[in-house]
Amino acid sequence: MSGTVAEKAERFRALHAAGCFALPNAWDAGSARLMAGLGFQAVATTSAGLAFMLGRRDGEAAISRAEALANARDLVCATDLPASADLEDGFGPAPEDAAETVRGAIAAGLCGCTIEDTTADPASPIHGFDQSVARIAAAARAARDAPHPFVLTARAENFLHGRPDLDDTIRRLVAFAEAGADCLYAPALPDEDAIRAVVRAVAPKPVNVLIGPRSGALPLARLAEMGVRRVSVGGALARAAYGAALEAGRALLAGDMASIAALTPYDRIAAYMTPGEKQT
């Protein structure tokens, strides 16, 4: 389905209004085209996948704003799907840093982005409460200035950084919602009860979940029953691709040409590289 940025942005916003949808995280134009060809309704970037693609580690402030936005533009241009971007901590500690990142995301043709409350400092990985809220408020003001709908997702990262404090996580998400965030996201929540508590706390705003709780992945239908609106997978698809490459490389190193010959045929992958053609 083709369309202007405004039309794609309306579609992306509508996806969050009811039901529950899977949002695959692609790491380059080719993987975005794979996801479009499979029939997904939207696509997002992944900071981990981008870091791997550039030969770096994720979560160590190793990616610049310019690099992340260039990668996002690749996805925007690769398909007609609405695209959102994982823009980490907004590439700076100040509220204006987060706002500048959102303005860059809008200029790149994105329909949404995610901003975390992380600091990229292992000694103190999470911004203080007031600073975190101020950063999301600035990002939200920038998002409201977009010429089209823009879904700002605010992430509370406690559970990914050794701070398993559900009360503080919910306090942050509620404050982010009140500051103007459109979607709320706390990766690595421990169990179904925690997910339900987050959904209740920020209702009626939509909640994104990363695959499922740490207690175990759940089917999309189960997460939908819990009130989750969006399910992303972070770097999982990139890990699947790199993991397959590792196994193929090991087979090649061992001289196992049969395993190499049995890989997905060229034509099957190449078929997905024509924009707008849905495959199976």
PDB file of N, CA and C in Angstrom, residues 60-126:
ATOM      1  N   GLU A  60      25.909   1.002  24.500  1.00  0.00           N
ATOM      2  CA  GLU A  60      27.131   1.616  25.019  1.00  0.00           C
ATOM      3  C   GLU A  60      27.394   2.980  24.385  1.00  0.00           C
ATOM      4  N   ALA A  61      26.327   3.627  23.926  1.00  0.00           N
ATOM      5  CA  ALA A  61      26.429   4.942  23.273  1.00  0.00           C
ATOM      6  C   ALA A  61      27.401   4.901  22.100  1.00  0.00           C
ATOM      7  N   ALA A  62      27.406   3.772  21.396  1.00  0.00           N
ATOM      8  CA  ALA A  62      28.335   3.590  20.271  1.00  0.00           C
ATOM      9  C   ALA A  62      27.750   4.031  18.944  1.00  0.00           C
ATOM     10  N   ILE A  63      26.456   4.365  18.929  1.00  0.00           N
ATOM     11  CA  ILE A  63      25.774   4.799  17.710  1.00  0.00           C
ATOM     12  C   ILE A  63      25.424   6.274  17.852  1.00  0.00           C
ATOM     13  N   SER A  64      25.678   7.056  16.823  1.00  0.00           N
ATOM     14  CA  SER A  64      25.350   8.478  16.863  1.00  0.00           C
ATOM     15  C   SER A  64      23.923   8.723  16.373  1.00  0.00           C
ATOM     16  N   ARG A  65      23.429   9.908  16.680  1.00  0.00           N
ATOM     17  CA  ARG A  65      22.115  10.290  16.177  1.00  0.00           C
ATOM     18  C   ARG A  65      22.088  10.240  14.646  1.00  0.00           C
ATOM     19  N   ALA A  66      23.128  10.766  14.013  1.00  0.00           N
ATOM     20  CA  ALA A  66      23.168  10.789  12.551  1.00  0.00           C
ATOM     21  C   ALA A  66      23.126   9.377  11.982  1.00  0.00           C
ATOM     22  N   GLU A  67      23.855   8.449  12.600  1.00  0.00           N
ATOM     23  CA  GLU A  67      23.850   7.069  12.110  1.00  0.00           C
ATOM     24  C   GLU A  67      22.485   6.417  12.291  1.00  0.00           C
ATOM     25  N   ALA A  68      21.864   6.637  13.439  1.00  0.00           N
ATOM     26  CA  ALA A  68      20.554   6.040  13.692  1.00  0.00           C
ATOM     27  C   ALA A  68      19.497   6.581  12.739  1.00  0.00           C
ATOM     28  N   LEU A  69      19.538   7.880  12.480  1.00  0.00           N
ATOM     29  CA  LEU A  69      18.544   8.467  11.583  1.00  0.00           C
ATOM     30  C   LEU A  69      18.802   8.081  10.134  1.00  0.00           C
ATOM     31  N   ALA A  70      20.055   7.927   9.754  1.00  0.00           N
ATOM     32  CA  ALA A  70      20.347   7.455   8.397  1.00  0.00           C
ATOM     33  C   ALA A  70      19.816   6.043   8.200  1.00  0.00           C
ATOM     34  N   ASN A  71      19.986   5.193   9.201  1.00  0.00           N
ATOM     35  CA  ASN A  71      19.444   3.836   9.143  1.00  0.00           C
ATOM     36  C   ASN A  71      17.919   3.870   9.064  1.00  0.00           C
ATOM     37  N   ALA A  72      17.309   4.758   9.835  1.00  0.00           N
ATOM     38  CA  ALA A  72      15.850   4.879   9.801  1.00  0.00           C
ATOM     39  C   ALA A  72      15.362   5.319   8.423  1.00  0.00           C
ATOM     40  N   ARG A  73      16.086   6.261   7.808  1.00  0.00           N
ATOM     41  CA  ARG A  73      15.696   6.698   6.456  1.00  0.00           C
ATOM     42  C   ARG A  73      15.784   5.545   5.461  1.00  0.00           C
ATOM     43  N   ASP A  74      16.753   4.651   5.651  1.00  0.00           N
ATOM     44  CA  ASP A  74      16.841   3.476   4.777  1.00  0.00           C
ATOM     45  C   ASP A  74      15.553   2.663   4.850  1.00  0.00           C
ATOM     46  N   LEU A  75      15.032   2.475   6.060  1.00  0.00           N
ATOM     47  CA  LEU A  75      13.794   1.706   6.214  1.00  0.00           C
ATOM     48  C   LEU A  75      12.614   2.448   5.622  1.00  0.00           C
ATOM     49  N   VAL A  76      12.566   3.765   5.848  1.00  0.00           N
ATOM     50  CA  VAL A  76      11.470   4.572   5.307  1.00  0.00           C
ATOM     51  C   VAL A  76      11.423   4.451   3.788  1.00  0.00           C
ATOM     52  N   CYS A  77      12.582   4.487   3.162  1.00  0.00           N
ATOM     53  CA  CYS A  77      12.654   4.466   1.701  1.00  0.00           C
ATOM     54  C   CYS A  77      12.491   3.062   1.121  1.00  0.00           C
ATOM     55  N   ALA A  78      12.696   2.043   1.941  1.00  0.00           N
ATOM     56  CA  ALA A  78      12.706   0.673   1.427  1.00  0.00           C
ATOM     57  C   ALA A  78      11.320   0.118   1.171  1.00  0.00           C
ATOM     58  N   THR A  79      10.316   0.593   1.930  1.00  0.00           N
ATOM     59  CA  THR A  79       8.973   0.030   1.809  1.00  0.00           C
ATOM     60  C   THR A  79       7.934   1.135   1.923  1.00  0.00           C
ATOM     61  N   ASP A  80       6.687   0.767   1.705  1.00  0.00           N
ATOM     62  CA  ASP A  80       5.577   1.689   1.899  1.00  0.00           C
ATOM     63  C   ASP A  80       4.957   1.547   3.285  1.00  0.00           C
ATOM     64  N   LEU A  81       5.596   0.791   4.165  1.00  0.00           N
ATOM     65  CA  LEU A  81       5.077   0.618   5.519  1.00  0.00           C
ATOM     66  C   LEU A  81       5.352   1.840   6.379  1.00  0.00           C
ATOM     67  N   PRO A  82       4.475   2.146   7.315  1.00  0.00           N
ATOM     68  CA  PRO A  82       4.829   3.131   8.337  1.00  0.00           C
ATOM     69  C   PRO A  82       6.041   2.624   9.107  1.00  0.00           C
ATOM     70  N   ALA A  83       6.961   3.507   9.422  1.00  0.00           N
ATOM     71  CA  ALA A  83       8.173   3.108  10.127  1.00  0.00           C
ATOM     72  C   ALA A  83       8.345   3.913  11.408  1.00  0.00           C
ATOM     73  N   SER A  84       8.762   3.216  12.445  1.00  0.00           N
ATOM     74  CA  SER A  84       9.120   3.841  13.711  1.00  0.00           C
ATOM     75  C   SER A  84      10.586   3.525  13.977  1.00  0.00           C
ATOM     76  N   ALA A  85      11.208   4.266  14.889  1.00  0.00           N
ATOM     77  CA  ALA A  85      12.642   4.059  15.129  1.00  0.00           C
ATOM     78  C   ALA A  85      12.942   3.932  16.613  1.00  0.00           C
ATOM     79  N   ASP A  86      13.843   3.013  16.912  1.00  0.00           N
ATOM     80  CA  ASP A  86      14.426   2.891  18.245  1.00  0.00           C
ATOM     81  C   ASP A  86      15.558   3.909  18.317  1.00  0.00           C
ATOM     82  N   LEU A  87      15.320   5.011  19.007  1.00  0.00           N
ATOM     83  CA  LEU A  87      16.308   6.084  19.075  1.00  0.00           C
ATOM     84  C   LEU A  87      16.928   6.201  20.467  1.00  0.00           C
ATOM     85  N   GLU A  88      17.019   5.059  21.123  1.00  0.00           N
ATOM     86  CA  GLU A  88      17.743   4.909  22.384  1.00  0.00           C
ATOM     87  C   GLU A  88      17.393   6.022  23.373  1.00  0.00           C
ATOM     88  N   ASP A  89      18.407   6.700  23.916  1.00  0.00           N
ATOM     89  CA  ASP A  89      18.156   7.707  24.948  1.00  0.00           C
ATOM     90  C   ASP A  89      17.918   9.097  24.372  1.00  0.00           C
ATOM     91  N   GLY A  90      17.725   9.178  23.060  1.00  0.00           N
ATOM     92  CA  GLY A  90      17.574  10.487  22.426  1.00  0.00           C
ATOM     93  C   GLY A  90      18.893  11.154  22.130  1.00  0.00           C
ATOM     94  N   PHE A  91      19.998  10.423  22.386  1.00  0.00           N
ATOM     95  CA  PHE A  91      21.348  10.885  22.032  1.00  0.00           C
ATOM     96  C   PHE A  91      21.759  12.144  22.782  1.00  0.00           C
ATOM     97  N   GLY A  92      21.519  12.116  24.076  1.00  0.00           N
ATOM     98  CA  GLY A  92      21.972  13.194  24.941  1.00  0.00           C
ATOM     99  C   GLY A  92      21.128  13.284  26.195  1.00  0.00           C
ATOM    100  N   PRO A  93      21.667  13.840  27.267  1.00  0.00           N
ATOM    101  CA  PRO A  93      20.949  13.853  28.547  1.00  0.00           C
ATOM    102  C   PRO A  93      19.894  14.944  28.690  1.00  0.00           C
ATOM    103  N   ALA A  94      20.012  16.009  27.927  1.00  0.00           N
ATOM    104  CA  ALA A  94      19.141  17.166  28.123  1.00  0.00           C
ATOM    105  C   ALA A  94      17.797  16.987  27.424  1.00  0.00           C
ATOM    106  N   PRO A  95      16.749  17.629  27.931  1.00  0.00           N
ATOM    107  CA  PRO A  95      15.462  17.598  27.234  1.00  0.00           C
ATOM    108  C   PRO A  95      15.579  18.044  25.780  1.00  0.00           C
ATOM    109  N   GLU A  96      16.400  19.047  25.506  1.00  0.00           N
ATOM    110  CA  GLU A  96      16.552  19.530  24.133  1.00  0.00           C
ATOM    111  C   GLU A  96      17.189  18.464  23.242  1.00  0.00           C
ATOM    112  N   ASP A  97      18.033  17.598  23.814  1.00  0.00           N
ATOM    113  CA  ASP A  97      18.605  16.499  23.028  1.00  0.00           C
ATOM    114  C   ASP A  97      17.499  15.567  22.540  1.00  0.00           C
ATOM    115  N   ALA A  98      16.588  15.234  23.427  1.00  0.00           N
ATOM    116  CA  ALA A  98      15.469  14.365  23.046  1.00  0.00           C
ATOM    117  C   ALA A  98      14.586  15.041  22.006  1.00  0.00           C
ATOM    118  N   ALA A  99      14.334  16.348  22.191  1.00  0.00           N
ATOM    119  CA  ALA A  99      13.510  17.090  21.234  1.00  0.00           C
ATOM    120  C   ALA A  99      14.179  17.142  19.863  1.00  0.00           C
ATOM    121  N   GLU A 100      15.485  17.382  19.840  1.00  0.00           N
ATOM    122  CA  GLU A 100      16.208  17.440  18.570  1.00  0.00           C
ATOM    123  C   GLU A 100      16.164  16.093  17.866  1.00  0.00           C
ATOM    124  N   THR A 101      16.249  15.017  18.619  1.00  0.00           N
ATOM    125  CA  THR A 101      16.164  13.682  18.027  1.00  0.00           C
ATOM    126  C   THR A 101      14.793  13.445  17.408  1.00  0.00           C
ATOM    127  N   VAL A 102      13.743  13.863  18.086  1.00  0.00           N
ATOM    128  CA  VAL A 102      12.392  13.703  17.533  1.00  0.00           C
ATOM    129  C   VAL A 102      12.240  14.545  16.275  1.00  0.00           C
ATOM    130  N   ARG A 103      12.753  15.752  16.285  1.00  0.00           N
ATOM    131  CA  ARG A 103      12.665  16.574  15.072  1.00  0.00           C
ATOM    132  C   ARG A 103      13.408  15.902  13.915  1.00  0.00           C
ATOM    133  N   GLY A 104      14.541  15.294  14.205  1.00  0.00           N
ATOM    134  CA  GLY A 104      15.257  14.557  13.168  1.00  0.00           C
ATOM    135  C   GLY A 104      14.479  13.364  12.663  1.00  0.00           C
ATOM    136  N   ALA A 105      13.781  12.691  13.569  1.00  0.00           N
ATOM    137  CA  ALA A 105      12.961  11.545  13.177  1.00  0.00           C
ATOM    138  C   ALA A 105      11.827  11.974  12.251  1.00  0.00           C
ATOM    139  N   ILE A 106      11.208  13.091  12.565  1.00  0.00           N
ATOM    140  CA  ILE A 106      10.128  13.611  11.716  1.00  0.00           C
ATOM    141  C   ILE A 106      10.666  13.961  10.336  1.00  0.00           C
ATOM    142  N   ALA A 107      11.818  14.625  10.298  1.00  0.00           N
ATOM    143  CA  ALA A 107      12.417  15.006   9.013  1.00  0.00           C
ATOM    144  C   ALA A 107      12.801  13.784   8.185  1.00  0.00           C
ATOM    145  N   ALA A 108      13.092  12.668   8.854  1.00  0.00           N
ATOM    146  CA  ALA A 108      13.472  11.436   8.153  1.00  0.00           C
ATOM    147  C   ALA A 108      12.270  10.702   7.570  1.00  0.00           C
ATOM    148  N   GLY A 109      11.049  11.178   7.836  1.00  0.00           N
ATOM    149  CA  GLY A 109       9.854  10.541   7.308  1.00  0.00           C
ATOM    150  C   GLY A 109       9.294   9.447   8.190  1.00  0.00           C
ATOM    151  N   LEU A 110       9.771   9.377   9.440  1.00  0.00           N
ATOM    152  CA  LEU A 110       9.264   8.370  10.369  1.00  0.00           C
ATOM    153  C   LEU A 110       7.873   8.738  10.872  1.00  0.00           C
ATOM    154  N   CYS A 111       7.143   7.720  11.264  1.00  0.00           N
ATOM    155  CA  CYS A 111       5.792   7.906  11.808  1.00  0.00           C
ATOM    156  C   CYS A 111       5.769   7.785  13.320  1.00  0.00           C
ATOM    157  N   GLY A 112       6.929   7.524  13.906  1.00  0.00           N
ATOM    158  CA  GLY A 112       7.028   7.408  15.348  1.00  0.00           C
ATOM    159  C   GLY A 112       8.450   7.093  15.743  1.00  0.00           C
ATOM    160  N   CYS A 113       8.719   7.177  17.055  1.00  0.00           N
ATOM    161  CA  CYS A 113      10.025   6.779  17.571  1.00  0.00           C
ATOM    162  C   CYS A 113       9.898   6.470  19.048  1.00  0.00           C
ATOM    163  N   THR A 114      10.940   5.871  19.575  1.00  0.00           N
ATOM    164  CA  THR A 114      10.990   5.498  20.976  1.00  0.00           C
ATOM    165  C   THR A 114      12.151   6.213  21.646  1.00  0.00           C
ATOM    166  N   ILE A 115      11.895   6.763  22.834  1.00  0.00           N
ATOM    167  CA  ILE A 115      12.923   7.425  23.627  1.00  0.00           C
ATOM    168  C   ILE A 115      12.973   6.760  25.004  1.00  0.00           C
ATOM    169  N   GLU A 116      14.170   6.394  25.445  1.00  0.00           N
ATOM    170  CA  GLU A 116      14.379   5.707  26.719  1.00  0.00           C
ATOM    171  C   GLU A 116      14.749   6.693  27.825  1.00  0.00           C
ATOM    172  N   ASP A 117      14.652   6.200  29.078  1.00  0.00           N
ATOM    173  CA  ASP A 117      15.113   7.012  30.213  1.00  0.00           C
ATOM    174  C   ASP A 117      16.501   6.595  30.686  1.00  0.00           C
ATOM    175  N   THR A 118      17.279   5.983  29.781  1.00  0.00           N
ATOM    176  CA  THR A 118      18.624   5.541  30.123  1.00  0.00           C
ATOM    177  C   THR A 118      19.645   6.665  29.974  1.00  0.00           C
ATOM    178  N   THR A 119      20.815   6.464  30.597  1.00  0.00           N
ATOM    179  CA  THR A 119      21.878   7.468  30.575  1.00  0.00           C
ATOM    180  C   THR A 119      23.094   7.035  29.768  1.00  0.00           C
ATOM    181  N   ALA A 120      23.200   5.731  29.451  1.00  0.00           N
ATOM    182  CA  ALA A 120      24.398   5.151  28.827  1.00  0.00           C
ATOM    183  C   ALA A 120      25.596   5.182  29.777  1.00  0.00           C
ATOM    184  N   ASP A 121      25.342   5.374  31.073  1.00  0.00           N
ATOM    185  CA  ASP A 121      26.386   5.361  32.105  1.00  0.00           C
ATOM    186  C   ASP A 121      26.174   4.126  32.975  1.00  0.00           C
ATOM    187  N   PRO A 122      27.036   3.106  32.871  1.00  0.00           N
ATOM    188  CA  PRO A 122      26.828   1.872  33.656  1.00  0.00           C
ATOM    189  C   PRO A 122      26.747   2.120  35.158  1.00  0.00           C
ATOM    190  N   ALA A 123      27.412   3.158  35.660  1.00  0.00           N
ATOM    191  CA  ALA A 123      27.402   3.434  37.091  1.00  0.00           C
ATOM    192  C   ALA A 123      26.072   4.016  37.562  1.00  0.00           C
ATOM    193  N   SER A 124      25.354   4.658  36.671  1.00  0.00           N
ATOM    194  CA  SER A 124      24.058   5.258  37.000  1.00  0.00           C
ATOM    195  C   SER A 124      23.192   5.221  35.747  1.00  0.00           C
ATOM    196  N   PRO A 125      22.610   4.048  35.450  1.00  0.00           N
ATOM    197  CA  PRO A 125      22.035   3.819  34.119  1.00  0.00           C
ATOM    198  C   PRO A 125      20.697   4.486  33.823  1.00  0.00           C
ATOM    199  N   ILE A 126      20.008   4.980  34.854  1.00  0.00           N
ATOM    200  CA  ILE A 126      18.674   5.544  34.644  1.00  0.00           C
ATOM    201  C   ILE A 126      18.654   7.003  35.095  1.00  0.00           C
TER     202      ILE A 126
END
